[in-house]
Amino acid sequence: MTGQIRLAAACCLLLFAALLVNAARVQVIQADSLDRNPANRRAAIDRFEQPRGRILVDGRPVTGSRDTRQQLRYERTYAQGPLYAPVTGYASQTYGTTLLENAEDGILAGTDPMLAPLPFWNDITRGRRPGGSVVTTISSAAQRAAYTGLDGRRGAVAAIEPATGRILALVSSPSYDPGRLSGTGSAVADTWRRYNDDAAQPMLNRAIRQTYPPGSAFKIVTAAAALDTGAVEDVDKPTGVPDPYVLPGTRTRLPNDTRGCDQESLAYAIKWSCNSVMAGLGVRVGLDGMVDAVGRFGFNDRRLRIPSGVAVSNFDREMSDDQLALSSIGQYDTTATPLQMAMVASAVANGGNLTYPRLVERTLDADGDTVSRTGQRSYGRAMKPSTAYRLRQLMVDAVETGTGTSAGIEGATVGGKTGTAQHGVGNSGTPYAWFISWARADGAARPAVAVAVVVEDAEAVRGDISGGGDAAPIARAVMEAALAEAR
Amino acid sequence: MTATTGDPPPPEARVAKRRGVELSLLVGAVLISVLGYAAVGLALDAAAPPDALTHGAGLGLLALVAHLAVRFRAPYADPLLLPIAVLLNGIGLVLLHRLDLATPGERDAPAQLVWSTLGVALFIAVVVVLRDHRVLQRYAYLSMAAALVLMVLPIFFPAVNGARIWIRIGELSFQPGEFAKILLAVFFAAYLAANHNALACTGRRIWWFQLPSGRVLGPVVAIWLLSVVVLILERDLGTSLLFFGLFVILLYVATGRTGWIAVGLLLAGVGAVAVGWLEPHVHGRVEDWLDPFASIDAGRGPGQLAQSLFAFAAGGMFGTGLGLGRSVLIGFAAKSDFILATAGEELGLLGLTAILVLYALLVARGYRAGLGLRDPFGRLLAVGLASIVALQVFVIAGGVTGLIPLTGMAMPFLAQGGSSVVTNWVIVALLIRLSHSARRPLPEPVEAGVIAPAVVVAGPVPGTGPSTGTTATGGER
């Protein structure tokens, strides 16, 4: 019997060996794929196990946390949800994260290796650190001015400090309350569905994720290209572009909204927004020159991050001359985000130097010590300093005596450009009102702010829409707020 | 498996009793359990639980009383058996306590502690009352009848989670099938011990294959088939698998015929496939085993097995630490069938390996007692009891880690379930008694097996003694 008992014992040993090998297979070899399985809730539970770090505006948190004692424990709250939604985004148990909440998730959730006291600390302790804070560049005064200025109308505002690239305001209207997406359950799902079904698209971040035909506001870019390439040498000399201007190779006449544009100078064209002159200059610069110039302002850049991704502002790379003519006055396929147009104004204000826009000043750990700083970096030289100097003069003229008079501010130099963009099939859609501008306090060395405003108001009567009427007052309010801060 | 010779020690040699070793191992086992209990409190409340000391004292007291019983009534018993049982039971209580904290409104650890106390009481009773394991041979048929009754009883009670294995009397629920394991092991061991010569050497020869005579094999096969059928009716697949394995092992050890193993495995395979295809409940389990993530792909969320695999994976090599895992996600069976997933997640592959090694040691020590014994009944009983533990661990641990299709069964000592804890304590008590007999220096006169051989062997068979004990070398062929 002894032999049989030994053999039976060996069989039992084999069973245990099989168990151990299989346990090693599950716990070591397959562990990663099992951990990553979307149905595995552990990652989500761990993620919401601790309060999320704070997003700060002007040193004050605009976010908070609510302890629900549920499985996904801490839910995100927002102090002024709709106001800051285009900046913060949402951080939802159900729908994930967007915008800053997404881009700085590692810091806010405490998983960023930079938060750990030692390298590989998180891997060893398998834990996460308390969430850190994200200090934004937003100025609450400018943000609020933009938000109240839009007053629920569809539109967006982006404001940048030209010298540093700090984004002072990023507003999209109508907005939504990201706090109502925090958590789980039917209330959250209902809110999500309502926001998504809403025709006004409250969850669309119009400031960086929506592109619009820039219309006449784009003429600044065309003017910069014309001056840089030498297509125009003297802004006050007649350009010789006839009115009416017939699009090259077609019989289509390009209409002007203003009179007296025939053969006019660049200065007049910018001040009174002549389509014919600017379209002609665009063709004169040529496709390669235009594509080159717009690229230096940030058009066609798929890698623009602030740190959230920004929708690509488009200027076609292959066109016939008639299409180029239309593109040069911000029509045809030319589209831009409000942030992109703020960058255009910023480049002009900053002497031709375009500073890379950024939304995050620095990140802090839970104790308030700095983890990282977002360095200021140049996007590149958008135009020659002399060109920028001339364009500043032209934009100041437009505000003082031209189309943008409603943007003027006491005690500051303001330059601006209006835009009214046709869109839709056969231009049947309500035009968008644009205004891009910059402001420098009298006596200050640098301009305090560059801003772009777009208003797409479906309710207004067509004739009332113009950059000067709808968008310029909003831009002025934002600039005033920024100037007050800069003092 | 430690190798020992089958030779009994010479009578005049002084055999160490090793009770001191047992005591110090017990202290270690209790300490580990208390530290685990404290670790759970530290992890979840950032403070050591105030009742950790009383908890430890309670467990220590149980261990001490059990130890005293062994010291005075089975002084030569194997010193590893009791500490392993105490440690496993202690770990089980810690895991249950940890899961209690994660499931508000449920308090299962205290109930388990009461059952453990009852188990230890029964352990002591068995060690004290049962002076010699061979007494059990007299009750072979009685225990067989009792086992069948116990197994049939739950058919008259409502099913719980798809299996009719419960008897409910008021608040108390009891799984009679658990205790039937021991009774059947006693019966098989007694019957096969009384008839193993006949089984091995009689019957027709067909080609090279010697069939044992039907008259000898018939009754035992009938009993076994009956129990398996009953269990399948009750949908208690784990236990039917266990009985099948137990029967094949004992038959092989008793007769030494490898052919039977092959036939048995073939039968098992055919039966398992048939049941797996025809029985919807089982079929679902097999499907789940083949693709644990099918329910996820179908959009119904992860099933229990998928959740269990997630838990094991989350543990990785070192585990999350006691109290920091999320095995509660498994759902209602986290404390019973899937208790090992909590161990795997919070103690990691290291902890899981340690636990499996403890079981392996327990099994090995049981086999070792079997090798040291001289009477066939004792040998078969020790092998049977050790195999029960081994098969139980394999069936449930393999089930929750996706090695084999999942069949419900309690992890010995760890899982929540009073019947299981009590039964396993009795198994350990019997192993203590058996190992005491095996290591005892002075062999007592062997009592005659009371079971009469079903077949009187015509003429002396060369190489075998009477059924009242074979030579210690034990190798009949």
PDB file of N, CA and C in Angstrom, chain A residues 1-10 12-16 18-20 22-28 30-35 37-42 45-46 49 71 126, chain B residues 1 4 252-253 256 293 296 302 309-316 326 329 344-345 348-349 352-353 356 359-360 367 371 376 379 390 393-394 397-398 401 403 473-476:
ATOM      1  N   MET A   1       0.809  -1.201   0.000  1.00  0.00           N
ATOM      2  CA  MET A   1       0.000   0.000   0.000  1.00  0.00           C
ATOM      3  C   MET A   1       0.849   1.261   0.000  1.00  0.00           C
ATOM      4  N   THR A   2       2.047   1.153   0.552  1.00  0.00           N
ATOM      5  CA  THR A   2       2.867   2.359   0.725  1.00  0.00           C
ATOM      6  C   THR A   2       3.109   3.074  -0.606  1.00  0.00           C
ATOM      7  N   GLY A   3       3.429   2.275  -1.608  1.00  0.00           N
ATOM      8  CA  GLY A   3       3.708   2.879  -2.911  1.00  0.00           C
ATOM      9  C   GLY A   3       2.516   3.662  -3.427  1.00  0.00           C
ATOM     10  N   GLN A   4       1.328   3.067  -3.274  1.00  0.00           N
ATOM     11  CA  GLN A   4       0.119   3.744  -3.767  1.00  0.00           C
ATOM     12  C   GLN A   4      -0.122   5.049  -3.004  1.00  0.00           C
ATOM     13  N   ILE A   5       0.107   4.991  -1.674  1.00  0.00           N
ATOM     14  CA  ILE A   5      -0.118   6.207  -0.882  1.00  0.00           C
ATOM     15  C   ILE A   5       0.826   7.303  -1.352  1.00  0.00           C
ATOM     16  N   ARG A   6       2.070   6.916  -1.583  1.00  0.00           N
ATOM     17  CA  ARG A   6       3.031   7.922  -2.052  1.00  0.00           C
ATOM     18  C   ARG A   6       2.608   8.513  -3.390  1.00  0.00           C
ATOM     19  N   LEU A   7       2.143   7.646  -4.266  1.00  0.00           N
ATOM     20  CA  LEU A   7       1.728   8.137  -5.576  1.00  0.00           C
ATOM     21  C   LEU A   7       0.517   9.072  -5.444  1.00  0.00           C
ATOM     22  N   ALA A   8      -0.422   8.662  -4.589  1.00  0.00           N
ATOM     23  CA  ALA A   8      -1.598   9.513  -4.384  1.00  0.00           C
ATOM     24  C   ALA A   8      -1.177  10.870  -3.809  1.00  0.00           C
ATOM     25  N   ALA A   9      -0.210  10.812  -2.871  1.00  0.00           N
ATOM     26  CA  ALA A   9       0.283  12.059  -2.294  1.00  0.00           C
ATOM     27  C   ALA A   9       0.921  12.924  -3.376  1.00  0.00           C
ATOM     28  N   ALA A  10       1.669  12.293  -4.259  1.00  0.00           N
ATOM     29  CA  ALA A  10       2.308  13.041  -5.340  1.00  0.00           C
ATOM     30  C   ALA A  10       1.254  13.689  -6.239  1.00  0.00           C
ATOM     31  N   CYS A  12      -1.713  14.708  -5.279  1.00  0.00           N
ATOM     32  CA  CYS A  12      -2.225  15.877  -4.562  1.00  0.00           C
ATOM     33  C   CYS A  12      -1.237  17.038  -4.668  1.00  0.00           C
ATOM     34  N   LEU A  13       0.052  16.699  -4.584  1.00  0.00           N
ATOM     35  CA  LEU A  13       1.073  17.741  -4.719  1.00  0.00           C
ATOM     36  C   LEU A  13       0.955  18.410  -6.085  1.00  0.00           C
ATOM     37  N   LEU A  14       0.693  17.577  -7.110  1.00  0.00           N
ATOM     38  CA  LEU A  14       0.529  18.117  -8.463  1.00  0.00           C
ATOM     39  C   LEU A  14      -0.634  19.101  -8.518  1.00  0.00           C
ATOM     40  N   LEU A  15      -1.725  18.740  -7.833  1.00  0.00           N
ATOM     41  CA  LEU A  15      -2.885  19.639  -7.803  1.00  0.00           C
ATOM     42  C   LEU A  15      -2.491  20.997  -7.231  1.00  0.00           C
ATOM     43  N   PHE A  16      -1.739  20.974  -6.124  1.00  0.00           N
ATOM     44  CA  PHE A  16      -1.312  22.241  -5.514  1.00  0.00           C
ATOM     45  C   PHE A  16      -0.373  23.000  -6.440  1.00  0.00           C
ATOM     46  N   ALA A  18      -0.396  22.917  -9.636  1.00  0.00           N
ATOM     47  CA  ALA A  18      -1.221  23.514 -10.700  1.00  0.00           C
ATOM     48  C   ALA A  18      -1.893  24.787 -10.196  1.00  0.00           C
ATOM     49  N   LEU A  19      -2.387  24.740  -8.957  1.00  0.00           N
ATOM     50  CA  LEU A  19      -3.026  25.939  -8.384  1.00  0.00           C
ATOM     51  C   LEU A  19      -2.045  27.103  -8.325  1.00  0.00           C
ATOM     52  N   LEU A  20      -0.817  26.824  -7.887  1.00  0.00           N
ATOM     53  CA  LEU A  20       0.164  27.895  -7.739  1.00  0.00           C
ATOM     54  C   LEU A  20       0.557  28.478  -9.091  1.00  0.00           C
ATOM     55  N   ASN A  22      -1.202  28.489 -11.770  1.00  0.00           N
ATOM     56  CA  ASN A  22      -2.341  29.248 -12.299  1.00  0.00           C
ATOM     57  C   ASN A  22      -2.494  30.582 -11.568  1.00  0.00           C
ATOM     58  N   ALA A  23      -2.269  30.570 -10.242  1.00  0.00           N
ATOM     59  CA  ALA A  23      -2.366  31.823  -9.495  1.00  0.00           C
ATOM     60  C   ALA A  23      -1.322  32.815 -10.006  1.00  0.00           C
ATOM     61  N   ALA A  24      -0.125  32.325 -10.267  1.00  0.00           N
ATOM     62  CA  ALA A  24       0.918  33.202 -10.794  1.00  0.00           C
ATOM     63  C   ALA A  24       0.515  33.742 -12.163  1.00  0.00           C
ATOM     64  N   ARG A  25      -0.136  32.893 -12.958  1.00  0.00           N
ATOM     65  CA  ARG A  25      -0.585  33.328 -14.284  1.00  0.00           C
ATOM     66  C   ARG A  25      -1.568  34.499 -14.146  1.00  0.00           C
ATOM     67  N   VAL A  26      -2.542  34.337 -13.245  1.00  0.00           N
ATOM     68  CA  VAL A  26      -3.555  35.390 -13.103  1.00  0.00           C
ATOM     69  C   VAL A  26      -2.969  36.640 -12.456  1.00  0.00           C
ATOM     70  N   GLN A  27      -2.171  36.442 -11.407  1.00  0.00           N
ATOM     71  CA  GLN A  27      -1.761  37.592 -10.593  1.00  0.00           C
ATOM     72  C   GLN A  27      -0.554  38.329 -11.135  1.00  0.00           C
ATOM     73  N   VAL A  28       0.216  37.671 -11.979  1.00  0.00           N
ATOM     74  CA  VAL A  28       1.413  38.339 -12.484  1.00  0.00           C
ATOM     75  C   VAL A  28       1.324  38.548 -13.994  1.00  0.00           C
ATOM     76  N   GLN A  30      -1.182  37.933 -16.316  1.00  0.00           N
ATOM     77  CA  GLN A  30      -2.366  38.574 -16.888  1.00  0.00           C
ATOM     78  C   GLN A  30      -2.782  39.822 -16.111  1.00  0.00           C
ATOM     79  N   ALA A  31      -2.072  40.125 -15.032  1.00  0.00           N
ATOM     80  CA  ALA A  31      -2.546  41.172 -14.121  1.00  0.00           C
ATOM     81  C   ALA A  31      -2.801  42.493 -14.843  1.00  0.00           C
ATOM     82  N   ASP A  32      -1.866  42.889 -15.708  1.00  0.00           N
ATOM     83  CA  ASP A  32      -2.015  44.201 -16.351  1.00  0.00           C
ATOM     84  C   ASP A  32      -3.256  44.271 -17.207  1.00  0.00           C
ATOM     85  N   SER A  33      -3.479  43.239 -18.020  1.00  0.00           N
ATOM     86  CA  SER A  33      -4.639  43.304 -18.912  1.00  0.00           C
ATOM     87  C   SER A  33      -5.928  43.248 -18.097  1.00  0.00           C
ATOM     88  N   LEU A  34      -5.926  42.504 -17.003  1.00  0.00           N
ATOM     89  CA  LEU A  34      -7.125  42.456 -16.150  1.00  0.00           C
ATOM     90  C   LEU A  34      -7.345  43.798 -15.471  1.00  0.00           C
ATOM     91  N   ASP A  35      -6.247  44.430 -15.037  1.00  0.00           N
ATOM     92  CA  ASP A  35      -6.384  45.741 -14.392  1.00  0.00           C
ATOM     93  C   ASP A  35      -6.944  46.761 -15.369  1.00  0.00           C
ATOM     94  N   ASN A  37      -8.945  46.178 -17.854  1.00  0.00           N
ATOM     95  CA  ASN A  37     -10.260  45.844 -18.402  1.00  0.00           C
ATOM     96  C   ASN A  37     -11.264  46.936 -18.028  1.00  0.00           C
ATOM     97  N   PRO A  38     -11.970  47.446 -19.021  1.00  0.00           N
ATOM     98  CA  PRO A  38     -12.894  48.560 -18.725  1.00  0.00           C
ATOM     99  C   PRO A  38     -13.984  48.202 -17.714  1.00  0.00           C
ATOM    100  N   ALA A  39     -14.268  46.924 -17.575  1.00  0.00           N
ATOM    101  CA  ALA A  39     -15.311  46.531 -16.627  1.00  0.00           C
ATOM    102  C   ALA A  39     -14.778  46.465 -15.197  1.00  0.00           C
ATOM    103  N   ASN A  40     -13.469  46.568 -15.044  1.00  0.00           N
ATOM    104  CA  ASN A  40     -12.871  46.503 -13.714  1.00  0.00           C
ATOM    105  C   ASN A  40     -12.979  47.884 -13.072  1.00  0.00           C
ATOM    106  N   ARG A  41     -13.766  47.976 -12.018  1.00  0.00           N
ATOM    107  CA  ARG A  41     -14.050  49.293 -11.440  1.00  0.00           C
ATOM    108  C   ARG A  41     -12.969  49.777 -10.481  1.00  0.00           C
ATOM    109  N   ARG A  42     -11.939  48.979 -10.271  1.00  0.00           N
ATOM    110  CA  ARG A  42     -10.958  49.358  -9.250  1.00  0.00           C
ATOM    111  C   ARG A  42     -10.291  50.699  -9.539  1.00  0.00           C
ATOM    112  N   ILE A  45     -12.647  53.423  -8.660  1.00  0.00           N
ATOM    113  CA  ILE A  45     -12.848  53.560  -7.210  1.00  0.00           C
ATOM    114  C   ILE A  45     -11.628  54.231  -6.582  1.00  0.00           C
ATOM    115  N   ASP A  46     -10.445  53.772  -6.982  1.00  0.00           N
ATOM    116  CA  ASP A  46      -9.220  54.363  -6.433  1.00  0.00           C
ATOM    117  C   ASP A  46      -9.156  55.851  -6.765  1.00  0.00           C
ATOM    118  N   GLU A  49     -11.273  57.959  -4.556  1.00  0.00           N
ATOM    119  CA  GLU A  49     -11.167  57.610  -3.140  1.00  0.00           C
ATOM    120  C   GLU A  49     -10.745  58.817  -2.304  1.00  0.00           C
ATOM    121  N   GLN A  71     -19.608  54.439  -3.410  1.00  0.00           N
ATOM    122  CA  GLN A  71     -18.457  53.669  -3.887  1.00  0.00           C
ATOM    123  C   GLN A  71     -17.435  54.575  -4.575  1.00  0.00           C
ATOM    124  N   ARG A 126       2.189  51.666  -4.027  1.00  0.00           N
ATOM    125  CA  ARG A 126       0.929  51.381  -4.700  1.00  0.00           C
ATOM    126  C   ARG A 126      -0.145  52.390  -4.324  1.00  0.00           C
TER     127      ARG A 126
ATOM    128  N   MET B   1       6.148  16.767  -0.229  1.00  0.00           N
ATOM    129  CA  MET B   1       5.748  15.612   0.594  1.00  0.00           C
ATOM    130  C   MET B   1       6.999  15.016   1.230  1.00  0.00           C
ATOM    131  N   THR B   4       8.906   9.398   4.250  1.00  0.00           N
ATOM    132  CA  THR B   4       9.170   8.620   5.461  1.00  0.00           C
ATOM    133  C   THR B   4       9.134   7.167   5.040  1.00  0.00           C
ATOM    134  N   TYR B 252      -7.807   3.144  -5.549  1.00  0.00           N
ATOM    135  CA  TYR B 252      -6.461   2.889  -6.053  1.00  0.00           C
ATOM    136  C   TYR B 252      -5.519   2.493  -4.924  1.00  0.00           C
ATOM    137  N   VAL B 253      -5.587   3.236  -3.819  1.00  0.00           N
ATOM    138  CA  VAL B 253      -4.677   2.941  -2.715  1.00  0.00           C
ATOM    139  C   VAL B 253      -4.975   1.556  -2.150  1.00  0.00           C
ATOM    140  N   GLY B 256      -4.382  -0.937  -5.590  1.00  0.00           N
ATOM    141  CA  GLY B 256      -3.143  -0.799  -6.330  1.00  0.00           C
ATOM    142  C   GLY B 256      -3.319  -1.012  -7.819  1.00  0.00           C
ATOM    143  N   PHE B 293     -15.309  36.770 -19.561  1.00  0.00           N
ATOM    144  CA  PHE B 293     -15.638  38.160 -19.882  1.00  0.00           C
ATOM    145  C   PHE B 293     -16.770  38.276 -20.885  1.00  0.00           C
ATOM    146  N   ILE B 296     -19.338  40.766 -20.016  1.00  0.00           N
ATOM    147  CA  ILE B 296     -18.903  42.157 -20.196  1.00  0.00           C
ATOM    148  C   ILE B 296     -19.122  42.560 -21.649  1.00  0.00           C
ATOM    149  N   PRO B 302     -19.366  42.696 -15.472  1.00  0.00           N
ATOM    150  CA  PRO B 302     -18.594  41.499 -15.154  1.00  0.00           C
ATOM    151  C   PRO B 302     -19.350  40.551 -14.226  1.00  0.00           C
ATOM    152  N   LEU B 309     -11.277  37.288 -10.836  1.00  0.00           N
ATOM    153  CA  LEU B 309      -9.997  37.409 -11.544  1.00  0.00           C
ATOM    154  C   LEU B 309      -9.457  38.832 -11.416  1.00  0.00           C
ATOM    155  N   PHE B 310     -10.355  39.817 -11.484  1.00  0.00           N
ATOM    156  CA  PHE B 310      -9.925  41.207 -11.291  1.00  0.00           C
ATOM    157  C   PHE B 310      -9.266  41.361  -9.915  1.00  0.00           C
ATOM    158  N   ALA B 311      -9.900  40.741  -8.922  1.00  0.00           N
ATOM    159  CA  ALA B 311      -9.373  40.861  -7.557  1.00  0.00           C
ATOM    160  C   ALA B 311      -7.975  40.254  -7.473  1.00  0.00           C
ATOM    161  N   PHE B 312      -7.821  39.054  -8.016  1.00  0.00           N
ATOM    162  CA  PHE B 312      -6.500  38.419  -7.971  1.00  0.00           C
ATOM    163  C   PHE B 312      -5.465  39.278  -8.683  1.00  0.00           C
ATOM    164  N   ALA B 313      -5.871  39.822  -9.845  1.00  0.00           N
ATOM    165  CA  ALA B 313      -4.934  40.633 -10.618  1.00  0.00           C
ATOM    166  C   ALA B 313      -4.549  41.886  -9.848  1.00  0.00           C
ATOM    167  N   ALA B 314      -5.527  42.481  -9.156  1.00  0.00           N
ATOM    168  CA  ALA B 314      -5.249  43.708  -8.413  1.00  0.00           C
ATOM    169  C   ALA B 314      -4.236  43.442  -7.302  1.00  0.00           C
ATOM    170  N   GLY B 315      -4.242  42.218  -6.785  1.00  0.00           N
ATOM    171  CA  GLY B 315      -3.294  41.893  -5.725  1.00  0.00           C
ATOM    172  C   GLY B 315      -1.868  41.839  -6.230  1.00  0.00           C
ATOM    173  N   GLY B 316      -1.697  41.323  -7.423  1.00  0.00           N
ATOM    174  CA  GLY B 316      -0.355  41.241  -7.980  1.00  0.00           C
ATOM    175  C   GLY B 316       0.565  40.388  -7.117  1.00  0.00           C
ATOM    176  N   ARG B 326     -10.385  45.570  -2.888  1.00  0.00           N
ATOM    177  CA  ARG B 326     -11.764  45.898  -3.265  1.00  0.00           C
ATOM    178  C   ARG B 326     -12.520  44.633  -3.652  1.00  0.00           C
ATOM    179  N   LEU B 329     -16.347  43.873  -4.462  1.00  0.00           N
ATOM    180  CA  LEU B 329     -17.000  43.991  -5.764  1.00  0.00           C
ATOM    181  C   LEU B 329     -17.522  42.650  -6.264  1.00  0.00           C
ATOM    182  N   GLY B 344      -6.137  36.728  -2.106  1.00  0.00           N
ATOM    183  CA  GLY B 344      -5.266  36.977  -3.248  1.00  0.00           C
ATOM    184  C   GLY B 344      -5.052  38.457  -3.494  1.00  0.00           C
ATOM    185  N   GLU B 345      -6.129  39.238  -3.305  1.00  0.00           N
ATOM    186  CA  GLU B 345      -6.002  40.662  -3.588  1.00  0.00           C
ATOM    187  C   GLU B 345      -5.224  41.385  -2.492  1.00  0.00           C
ATOM    188  N   GLY B 348      -1.683  39.239  -1.912  1.00  0.00           N
ATOM    189  CA  GLY B 348      -0.876  39.060  -3.106  1.00  0.00           C
ATOM    190  C   GLY B 348      -0.552  37.597  -3.383  1.00  0.00           C
ATOM    191  N   LEU B 349       0.226  37.402  -4.437  1.00  0.00           N
ATOM    192  CA  LEU B 349       0.631  36.044  -4.788  1.00  0.00           C
ATOM    193  C   LEU B 349       1.439  35.425  -3.651  1.00  0.00           C
ATOM    194  N   LEU B 352      -1.031  34.295  -0.981  1.00  0.00           N
ATOM    195  CA  LEU B 352      -1.816  33.179  -1.505  1.00  0.00           C
ATOM    196  C   LEU B 352      -0.971  31.908  -1.513  1.00  0.00           C
ATOM    197  N   THR B 353       0.275  32.063  -1.930  1.00  0.00           N
ATOM    198  CA  THR B 353       1.186  30.917  -1.931  1.00  0.00           C
ATOM    199  C   THR B 353       1.348  30.375  -0.514  1.00  0.00           C
ATOM    200  N   LEU B 356      -1.718  28.414   0.403  1.00  0.00           N
ATOM    201  CA  LEU B 356      -1.780  27.127  -0.296  1.00  0.00           C
ATOM    202  C   LEU B 356      -0.732  26.165   0.263  1.00  0.00           C
ATOM    203  N   TYR B 359      -2.091  24.572   3.352  1.00  0.00           N
ATOM    204  CA  TYR B 359      -2.981  23.450   3.022  1.00  0.00           C
ATOM    205  C   TYR B 359      -2.167  22.236   2.580  1.00  0.00           C
ATOM    206  N   ALA B 360      -1.161  22.494   1.748  1.00  0.00           N
ATOM    207  CA  ALA B 360      -0.351  21.384   1.245  1.00  0.00           C
ATOM    208  C   ALA B 360       0.335  20.665   2.403  1.00  0.00           C
ATOM    209  N   TYR B 367      -1.131  12.459   4.874  1.00  0.00           N
ATOM    210  CA  TYR B 367      -0.576  11.317   4.146  1.00  0.00           C
ATOM    211  C   TYR B 367       0.533  10.646   4.950  1.00  0.00           C
ATOM    212  N   LEU B 371       1.054   6.816   6.078  1.00  0.00           N
ATOM    213  CA  LEU B 371       2.215   5.969   5.818  1.00  0.00           C
ATOM    214  C   LEU B 371       2.728   5.325   7.103  1.00  0.00           C
ATOM    215  N   PRO B 376      -4.779  -1.280   7.711  1.00  0.00           N
ATOM    216  CA  PRO B 376      -5.262  -0.721   6.445  1.00  0.00           C
ATOM    217  C   PRO B 376      -6.384   0.287   6.643  1.00  0.00           C
ATOM    218  N   ARG B 379      -4.819   3.553   7.562  1.00  0.00           N
ATOM    219  CA  ARG B 379      -4.094   4.100   6.407  1.00  0.00           C
ATOM    220  C   ARG B 379      -5.075   4.732   5.421  1.00  0.00           C
ATOM    221  N   ALA B 390      -7.357  18.139   0.278  1.00  0.00           N
ATOM    222  CA  ALA B 390      -6.667  18.512  -0.954  1.00  0.00           C
ATOM    223  C   ALA B 390      -7.666  18.790  -2.075  1.00  0.00           C
ATOM    224  N   VAL B 393      -9.687  22.040  -1.566  1.00  0.00           N
ATOM    225  CA  VAL B 393      -8.893  23.221  -1.880  1.00  0.00           C
ATOM    226  C   VAL B 393      -8.743  23.346  -3.394  1.00  0.00           C
ATOM    227  N   PHE B 394      -8.483  22.213  -4.056  1.00  0.00           N
ATOM    228  CA  PHE B 394      -8.275  22.300  -5.495  1.00  0.00           C
ATOM    229  C   PHE B 394      -9.543  22.735  -6.216  1.00  0.00           C
ATOM    230  N   ALA B 397     -10.331  26.544  -5.102  1.00  0.00           N
ATOM    231  CA  ALA B 397      -9.283  27.488  -5.488  1.00  0.00           C
ATOM    232  C   ALA B 397      -9.117  27.486  -6.999  1.00  0.00           C
ATOM    233  N   GLY B 398      -9.191  26.310  -7.610  1.00  0.00           N
ATOM    234  CA  GLY B 398      -9.121  26.248  -9.064  1.00  0.00           C
ATOM    235  C   GLY B 398     -10.314  26.942  -9.690  1.00  0.00           C
ATOM    236  N   THR B 401      -9.943  30.857  -9.463  1.00  0.00           N
ATOM    237  CA  THR B 401      -8.847  31.433 -10.250  1.00  0.00           C
ATOM    238  C   THR B 401      -8.964  31.073 -11.722  1.00  0.00           C
ATOM    239  N   LEU B 403      -9.056  28.108 -13.167  1.00  0.00           N
ATOM    240  CA  LEU B 403      -8.344  26.924 -13.651  1.00  0.00           C
ATOM    241  C   LEU B 403      -9.330  25.856 -14.107  1.00  0.00           C
ATOM    242  N   THR B 473       5.606  -3.118   5.969  1.00  0.00           N
ATOM    243  CA  THR B 473       6.183  -2.676   4.700  1.00  0.00           C
ATOM    244  C   THR B 473       5.076  -2.358   3.704  1.00  0.00           C
ATOM    245  N   GLY B 474       3.991  -3.038   3.863  1.00  0.00           N
ATOM    246  CA  GLY B 474       2.775  -2.598   3.187  1.00  0.00           C
ATOM    247  C   GLY B 474       2.746  -2.845   1.705  1.00  0.00           C
ATOM    248  N   GLY B 475       3.839  -3.143   1.065  1.00  0.00           N
ATOM    249  CA  GLY B 475       3.784  -3.281  -0.386  1.00  0.00           C
ATOM    250  C   GLY B 475       3.305  -4.654  -0.794  1.00  0.00           C
ATOM    251  N   GLU B 476       2.038  -4.773  -1.120  1.00  0.00           N
ATOM    252  CA  GLU B 476       1.545  -6.102  -1.499  1.00  0.00           C
ATOM    253  C   GLU B 476       2.009  -6.465  -2.894  1.00  0.00           C
TER     254      GLU B 476
END
